CSV table of C-alpha atoms in Angstrom, one decimal:
chain,number,residue,atom,x,y,z
A,1,UNK,CA,27.2,12.2,81.3
A,2,UNK,CA,30.1,11.1,78.7
A,3,UNK,CA,29.6,8.2,77.0
A,4,UNK,CA,30.8,5.3,79.3
A,5,UNK,CA,33.5,3.0,77.8
A,6,UNK,CA,31.0,0.4,79.7
A,7,UNK,CA,28.2,1.5,77.9
A,8,UNK,CA,27.6,-0.1,75.3
A,9,UNK,CA,30.0,-3.5,76.3
A,10,UNK,CA,33.0,-4.0,74.6
A,11,UNK,CA,31.5,-2.8,71.6
A,12,UNK,CA,32.3,0.9,70.0
A,13,UNK,CA,29.6,3.4,69.3
A,14,UNK,CA,30.6,3.1,65.6
A,15,UNK,CA,30.5,-1.0,66.0
A,16,UNK,CA,27.1,-1.1,67.5
A,17,UNK,CA,25.3,1.4,64.7
A,18,UNK,CA,27.0,-0.9,62.3
A,19,UNK,CA,25.9,-4.0,63.7
A,20,UNK,CA,22.9,-3.5,65.8
A,21,UNK,CA,21.4,-0.6,65.4
A,22,UNK,CA,17.8,-1.2,63.6
A,23,UNK,CA,18.9,-4.6,63.4
A,24,UNK,CA,19.3,-7.3,66.5
A,25,UNK,CA,18.5,-6.6,70.3
A,26,UNK,CA,21.7,-6.4,72.6
A,27,UNK,CA,21.8,-7.0,76.3
A,28,UNK,CA,25.1,-5.1,78.1
A,29,UNK,CA,25.8,-6.8,81.9
A,30,UNK,CA,26.8,-3.8,84.3
A,31,UNK,CA,26.4,-1.1,81.2
A,32,UNK,CA,26.2,1.7,83.5
A,33,UNK,CA,27.5,0.2,86.9
A,34,UNK,CA,27.3,3.1,89.1
A,35,UNK,CA,24.6,4.5,87.8
A,36,UNK,CA,22.3,6.1,90.8
A,37,UNK,CA,18.2,6.7,90.1
A,38,UNK,CA,18.1,10.5,90.6
A,39,UNK,CA,14.1,9.1,91.4
A,40,UNK,CA,13.3,6.9,93.8
A,41,UNK,CA,10.0,5.2,93.4
A,42,UNK,CA,7.9,7.5,95.6
A,43,UNK,CA,9.3,10.5,93.8
A,44,UNK,CA,8.1,9.2,90.9
A,45,UNK,CA,4.7,8.7,92.1
A,46,UNK,CA,4.8,12.4,93.1
A,47,UNK,CA,5.7,13.2,89.5
A,48,UNK,CA,2.9,11.7,88.1
A,49,UNK,CA,0.4,13.3,90.3
A,50,UNK,CA,1.7,16.9,88.6
A,51,UNK,CA,-0.1,18.8,86.7
A,52,UNK,CA,0.9,18.7,83.0
A,53,UNK,CA,2.8,15.6,83.5
A,54,UNK,CA,2.5,12.5,81.3
A,55,UNK,CA,1.4,9.5,83.1
A,56,UNK,CA,-0.1,5.9,82.8
A,57,UNK,CA,-1.1,3.1,85.6
A,58,UNK,CA,-1.9,0.1,84.2
A,59,UNK,CA,-3.0,-2.4,86.6
A,60,UNK,CA,-3.2,-6.6,85.0
A,61,UNK,CA,-4.8,-7.4,88.0
A,62,UNK,CA,-7.4,-5.5,90.8
A,63,UNK,CA,-8.5,-3.1,88.6
A,64,UNK,CA,-12.2,-2.5,87.4
A,65,UNK,CA,-11.4,-4.9,84.3
A,66,UNK,CA,-8.3,-7.0,83.3
A,67,UNK,CA,-5.1,-4.6,82.1
A,68,UNK,CA,-7.1,-1.7,83.0
A,69,UNK,CA,-5.3,1.3,81.6
A,70,UNK,CA,-5.7,5.0,84.1
A,71,UNK,CA,-4.2,8.4,82.9
A,72,UNK,CA,-3.0,10.5,85.0
A,73,UNK,CA,-2.5,13.7,86.9
A,74,UNK,CA,-3.0,11.1,90.2
A,75,UNK,CA,-4.1,11.6,93.7
A,76,UNK,CA,-2.4,10.2,96.6
A,77,UNK,CA,-4.8,8.2,97.5
A,78,UNK,CA,-4.4,6.3,94.0
A,79,UNK,CA,-1.8,4.8,94.8
A,80,UNK,CA,-2.7,4.1,98.6
A,81,UNK,CA,-5.6,1.3,97.4
A,82,UNK,CA,-3.3,-0.4,94.3
A,83,UNK,CA,-3.0,-4.1,94.8
A,84,UNK,CA,0.7,-5.5,96.1
A,85,UNK,CA,1.6,-6.4,92.5
A,86,UNK,CA,0.7,-6.9,89.0
A,87,UNK,CA,0.6,-3.2,88.1
A,88,UNK,CA,3.2,-0.6,86.8
A,89,UNK,CA,3.1,3.2,87.1
A,90,UNK,CA,4.8,4.9,83.7
A,91,UNK,CA,5.9,8.7,83.3
A,92,UNK,CA,6.9,10.5,80.1
A,93,UNK,CA,9.2,12.7,79.6
A,94,UNK,CA,10.9,12.8,82.6
A,95,UNK,CA,13.9,14.2,81.2
A,96,UNK,CA,12.1,17.6,81.1
A,97,UNK,CA,11.4,17.7,83.8
A,98,UNK,CA,14.5,16.5,86.6
A,99,UNK,CA,17.9,17.6,85.5
A,100,UNK,CA,19.2,15.0,86.6
A,101,UNK,CA,17.6,12.4,84.4
A,102,UNK,CA,18.5,14.7,81.2
A,103,UNK,CA,21.8,14.6,82.1
A,104,UNK,CA,21.8,10.9,80.8
A,105,UNK,CA,21.1,11.2,78.0
A,106,UNK,CA,24.6,12.4,77.5
A,107,UNK,CA,25.2,8.9,77.0
A,108,UNK,CA,23.2,7.9,73.9
A,109,UNK,CA,24.9,11.1,71.8
A,110,UNK,CA,26.1,9.1,69.6
A,111,UNK,CA,22.4,8.8,68.2
A,112,UNK,CA,21.3,12.1,66.6
A,113,UNK,CA,20.2,14.7,69.0
A,114,UNK,CA,16.9,14.9,66.6
A,115,UNK,CA,16.5,11.1,66.8
A,116,UNK,CA,16.6,11.2,70.5
A,117,UNK,CA,12.1,11.3,72.0
A,118,UNK,CA,12.2,11.2,75.9
A,119,UNK,CA,13.3,9.2,78.6
A,120,UNK,CA,10.4,7.7,80.4
A,121,UNK,CA,10.4,5.7,83.8
A,122,UNK,CA,8.6,3.1,85.0
A,123,UNK,CA,7.7,1.7,88.4
A,124,UNK,CA,6.7,-2.1,89.4
A,125,UNK,CA,6.4,-4.0,92.3
A,126,UNK,CA,6.4,-8.2,91.8
A,127,UNK,CA,5.1,-9.4,89.4
A,128,UNK,CA,4.2,-6.1,87.1
A,129,UNK,CA,3.5,-5.8,83.8
A,130,UNK,CA,2.9,-3.9,80.8
A,131,UNK,CA,2.4,-7.4,79.0
A,132,UNK,CA,4.0,-9.1,75.5
A,133,UNK,CA,3.4,-6.2,72.6
A,134,UNK,CA,6.5,-3.9,70.2
A,135,UNK,CA,7.6,-0.1,70.0
A,136,UNK,CA,7.7,1.3,66.9
A,137,UNK,CA,10.6,3.0,68.0
A,138,UNK,CA,14.2,1.9,68.7
A,139,UNK,CA,14.9,1.9,72.4
A,140,UNK,CA,17.6,1.4,74.9
A,141,UNK,CA,15.9,-0.1,78.6
A,142,UNK,CA,17.8,0.3,81.9
A,143,UNK,CA,17.7,-1.2,85.2
A,144,UNK,CA,17.9,1.8,87.8
A,145,UNK,CA,16.7,-0.6,90.2
A,146,UNK,CA,15.6,-4.3,91.4
A,147,UNK,CA,15.1,-7.0,88.8
A,148,UNK,CA,12.8,-7.3,85.6
A,149,UNK,CA,12.8,-10.8,83.6
A,150,UNK,CA,12.7,-10.3,79.9
A,151,UNK,CA,11.5,-12.6,77.0
A,152,UNK,CA,11.9,-11.4,73.4
A,153,UNK,CA,11.5,-12.7,70.1
A,154,UNK,CA,13.9,-12.1,67.4
A,155,UNK,CA,11.6,-11.6,64.3
A,156,UNK,CA,10.7,-7.8,64.1
A,157,UNK,CA,6.8,-8.0,63.5
A,158,UNK,CA,5.3,-6.1,60.9
A,159,UNK,CA,2.9,-3.2,61.0
A,160,UNK,CA,0.3,-5.3,59.0
A,161,UNK,CA,0.7,-8.3,60.9
A,162,UNK,CA,-0.2,-6.9,64.5
A,163,UNK,CA,-2.4,-9.2,66.4
A,164,UNK,CA,-4.1,-8.2,69.5
A,165,UNK,CA,-5.4,-9.6,72.2
A,166,UNK,CA,-8.7,-8.1,72.1
A,167,UNK,CA,-11.5,-5.7,74.4
A,168,UNK,CA,-8.6,-4.7,76.1
A,169,UNK,CA,-7.3,-1.5,76.9
A,170,UNK,CA,-3.6,-1.9,76.2
A,171,UNK,CA,-2.1,-3.4,73.0
A,172,UNK,CA,-1.1,-6.6,73.9
A,173,UNK,CA,0.0,-8.9,70.8
A,174,UNK,CA,-2.1,-12.0,71.1
A,175,UNK,CA,0.2,-14.2,69.4
A,176,UNK,CA,3.6,-13.5,71.5
A,177,UNK,CA,7.0,-16.6,71.5
A,178,UNK,CA,9.8,-15.6,72.6
A,179,UNK,CA,13.1,-17.2,71.6
A,180,UNK,CA,15.4,-15.7,74.3
A,181,UNK,CA,15.2,-14.6,77.9
A,182,UNK,CA,17.3,-12.8,80.7
A,183,UNK,CA,17.0,-11.5,83.8
A,184,UNK,CA,18.2,-8.1,84.7
A,185,UNK,CA,19.4,-6.2,87.3
A,186,UNK,CA,20.5,-2.9,88.4
A,187,UNK,CA,23.0,-1.1,85.3
A,188,UNK,CA,22.1,-3.5,82.7
A,189,UNK,CA,20.8,-1.8,79.7
A,190,UNK,CA,18.9,-3.7,76.8
A,191,UNK,CA,19.1,-2.1,73.2
A,192,UNK,CA,15.9,-3.6,71.1
A,193,UNK,CA,15.2,-2.2,67.5
A,194,UNK,CA,11.9,-1.7,66.4
A,195,UNK,CA,9.0,-3.6,66.0
A,196,UNK,CA,10.5,-6.9,68.0
A,197,UNK,CA,8.2,-8.2,70.5
A,198,UNK,CA,9.6,-7.8,74.2
A,199,UNK,CA,8.2,-8.5,77.1
A,200,UNK,CA,9.2,-7.4,80.8
A,201,UNK,CA,8.3,-8.8,84.3
A,202,UNK,CA,9.3,-7.2,87.7
A,203,UNK,CA,10.6,-10.1,89.9
A,204,UNK,CA,10.5,-7.5,92.7
A,205,UNK,CA,10.0,-3.4,93.0
A,206,UNK,CA,12.0,-2.5,90.6
A,207,UNK,CA,12.6,0.8,87.9
A,208,UNK,CA,13.3,0.8,84.5
A,209,UNK,CA,14.5,3.7,82.6
A,210,UNK,CA,13.3,4.1,78.5
A,211,UNK,CA,15.4,5.9,76.5
A,212,UNK,CA,13.5,6.4,73.3
A,213,UNK,CA,13.7,7.6,70.0
A,214,UNK,CA,11.8,9.4,67.1
A,215,UNK,CA,10.0,7.3,64.3
A,216,UNK,CA,7.8,10.1,62.8
A,217,UNK,CA,5.4,8.4,60.0
A,218,UNK,CA,3.8,10.2,57.0
A,219,UNK,CA,0.7,10.1,58.4
A,220,UNK,CA,2.5,12.6,61.5
A,221,UNK,CA,4.6,14.4,59.4
A,222,UNK,CA,2.4,15.7,56.4
A,223,UNK,CA,-0.7,16.6,58.6
A,224,UNK,CA,2.0,19.1,60.5
A,225,UNK,CA,3.6,20.1,57.4
A,226,UNK,CA,0.6,21.1,54.9
A,227,UNK,CA,-0.4,23.2,57.9
A,228,UNK,CA,2.5,25.1,58.4
A,229,UNK,CA,2.7,25.4,54.4
A,230,UNK,CA,-0.7,26.5,54.6
A,231,UNK,CA,-0.1,29.7,57.3
A,232,UNK,CA,3.1,30.2,55.2
A,233,UNK,CA,1.1,30.0,51.3
A,234,UNK,CA,-1.6,32.6,53.0
A,235,UNK,CA,-1.2,35.2,50.5
A,236,UNK,CA,0.4,33.3,47.6
A,237,UNK,CA,-1.2,33.8,44.2
A,238,UNK,CA,-4.5,32.2,44.1
A,239,UNK,CA,-5.7,29.6,41.4
A,240,UNK,CA,-5.9,31.6,37.6
A,241,UNK,CA,-6.7,30.0,34.3
A,242,UNK,CA,-6.0,33.2,31.4
A,243,UNK,CA,-7.1,31.9,27.8
A,244,UNK,CA,-9.6,29.8,29.5
A,245,UNK,CA,-12.2,27.9,26.5
A,246,UNK,CA,-15.0,26.9,26.7
A,247,UNK,CA,-15.5,23.5,28.1
A,248,UNK,CA,-17.6,20.9,25.5
A,249,UNK,CA,-18.8,19.5,28.8
A,250,UNK,CA,-19.0,21.9,32.1
A,251,UNK,CA,-19.2,19.4,34.6
A,252,UNK,CA,-15.9,17.8,33.4
A,253,UNK,CA,-12.4,19.0,35.2
A,254,UNK,CA,-10.5,19.1,32.2
A,255,UNK,CA,-6.6,18.2,32.2
A,256,UNK,CA,-5.3,21.9,31.8
A,257,UNK,CA,-7.1,22.5,35.6
A,258,UNK,CA,-5.6,19.5,36.9
A,259,UNK,CA,-2.4,20.1,35.9
A,260,UNK,CA,-2.5,23.9,37.5
A,261,UNK,CA,-3.6,22.7,40.2
A,262,UNK,CA,-0.7,20.2,40.7
A,263,UNK,CA,2.1,22.7,39.8
A,264,UNK,CA,0.2,24.6,42.5
A,265,UNK,CA,0.6,22.3,45.2
A,266,UNK,CA,4.0,21.0,44.1
A,267,UNK,CA,5.2,24.7,44.3
A,268,UNK,CA,4.2,24.4,47.9
A,269,UNK,CA,6.0,21.3,49.4
A,270,UNK,CA,9.0,21.1,46.6
A,271,UNK,CA,10.2,24.3,48.4
A,272,UNK,CA,13.6,22.3,50.4
A,273,UNK,CA,14.7,25.0,52.5
A,274,UNK,CA,11.2,25.6,53.7
A,275,UNK,CA,10.7,22.1,54.3
A,276,UNK,CA,13.6,22.1,56.1
A,277,UNK,CA,13.3,24.8,58.1
A,278,UNK,CA,9.9,23.9,59.1
A,279,UNK,CA,10.9,19.8,59.8
A,280,UNK,CA,13.9,21.7,61.9
A,281,UNK,CA,11.3,23.3,63.9
A,282,UNK,CA,9.2,19.8,64.0
A,283,UNK,CA,11.3,17.8,66.0
A,284,UNK,CA,12.9,20.5,68.2
A,285,UNK,CA,9.5,21.6,69.9
A,286,UNK,CA,8.4,20.0,73.0
A,287,UNK,CA,6.0,17.4,72.8
A,288,UNK,CA,3.2,16.0,75.0
A,289,UNK,CA,1.8,19.7,76.2
A,290,UNK,CA,5.1,20.2,77.8
A,291,UNK,CA,5.9,23.4,76.6
A,292,UNK,CA,8.3,25.6,78.3
A,293,UNK,CA,7.4,29.1,79.0
A,294,UNK,CA,9.3,31.8,77.1
A,295,UNK,CA,12.4,33.5,78.5
A,296,UNK,CA,11.7,36.7,80.7
A,297,UNK,CA,14.4,38.8,77.5
A,298,UNK,CA,15.0,37.6,74.3
A,299,UNK,CA,17.5,34.9,73.1
A,300,UNK,CA,20.2,36.0,71.1
A,301,UNK,CA,21.9,33.9,68.5
A,302,UNK,CA,25.5,33.8,70.2
A,303,UNK,CA,24.0,33.0,73.4
A,304,UNK,CA,22.5,30.1,72.2
A,305,UNK,CA,25.8,29.3,70.4
A,306,UNK,CA,27.5,29.7,73.5
A,307,UNK,CA,24.9,27.2,75.1
């Protein structure tokens, strides 16, 4: 799907990236006016019943506790016993399951591919919601079916200032104050930068497509990179200290030893070529356990380039 002229309203991708990306929200009415969801709500529920599909149910009311969170895979009976209102089904990585959903990502190629995470699809009957919350990443919210009321606050919530309602399965903002409110319908698109508080409530049965973007944190990157470095350097020379002098205090780790250790570790992390290759592998590896099967025949570099 090419980038439609209507996707960003009267903005070019360049203007959007300059003035809105990671800075302020944007609501575009009729961004994809002819968009027809490749999935009906019943088909989304069917996906949530399959193994290796990441799915969740959030029941604000009608569960064992308020805001009960349930994880898939589900059974068909799980849906027949749901209340009529106040719940939401969310299915992750639908773009890796349904090619027609993956085609939607072509409209967002003005952002580098590696930054695109997945397309999550949610279904909610009337009053369905996941509550007021923040996301740590950019997201485009495309209304595919029905209507949803969005309330947002324009002041980002720093991670150090997050306060949640205690003793719930889901992370709901304790003090949510909205300074804008919109009702969106089919084809409308809402962009939200990271950490912006928002609260969406279904006004009728609705499907919402969430195009999320990766925002890796050092706490995510370091363990993965160091595990790769440890494997890569398994046969690297061990610590050596020729010319060692008898220590005055055997219990002390002297400055020379610390300097050698620092040098060993810096060599492991200062190999820019190895780091670049690792990162390319890291961000192109499917997440959430949806690892594709290897091809029956080896794929050549020429075949990849041609594709």
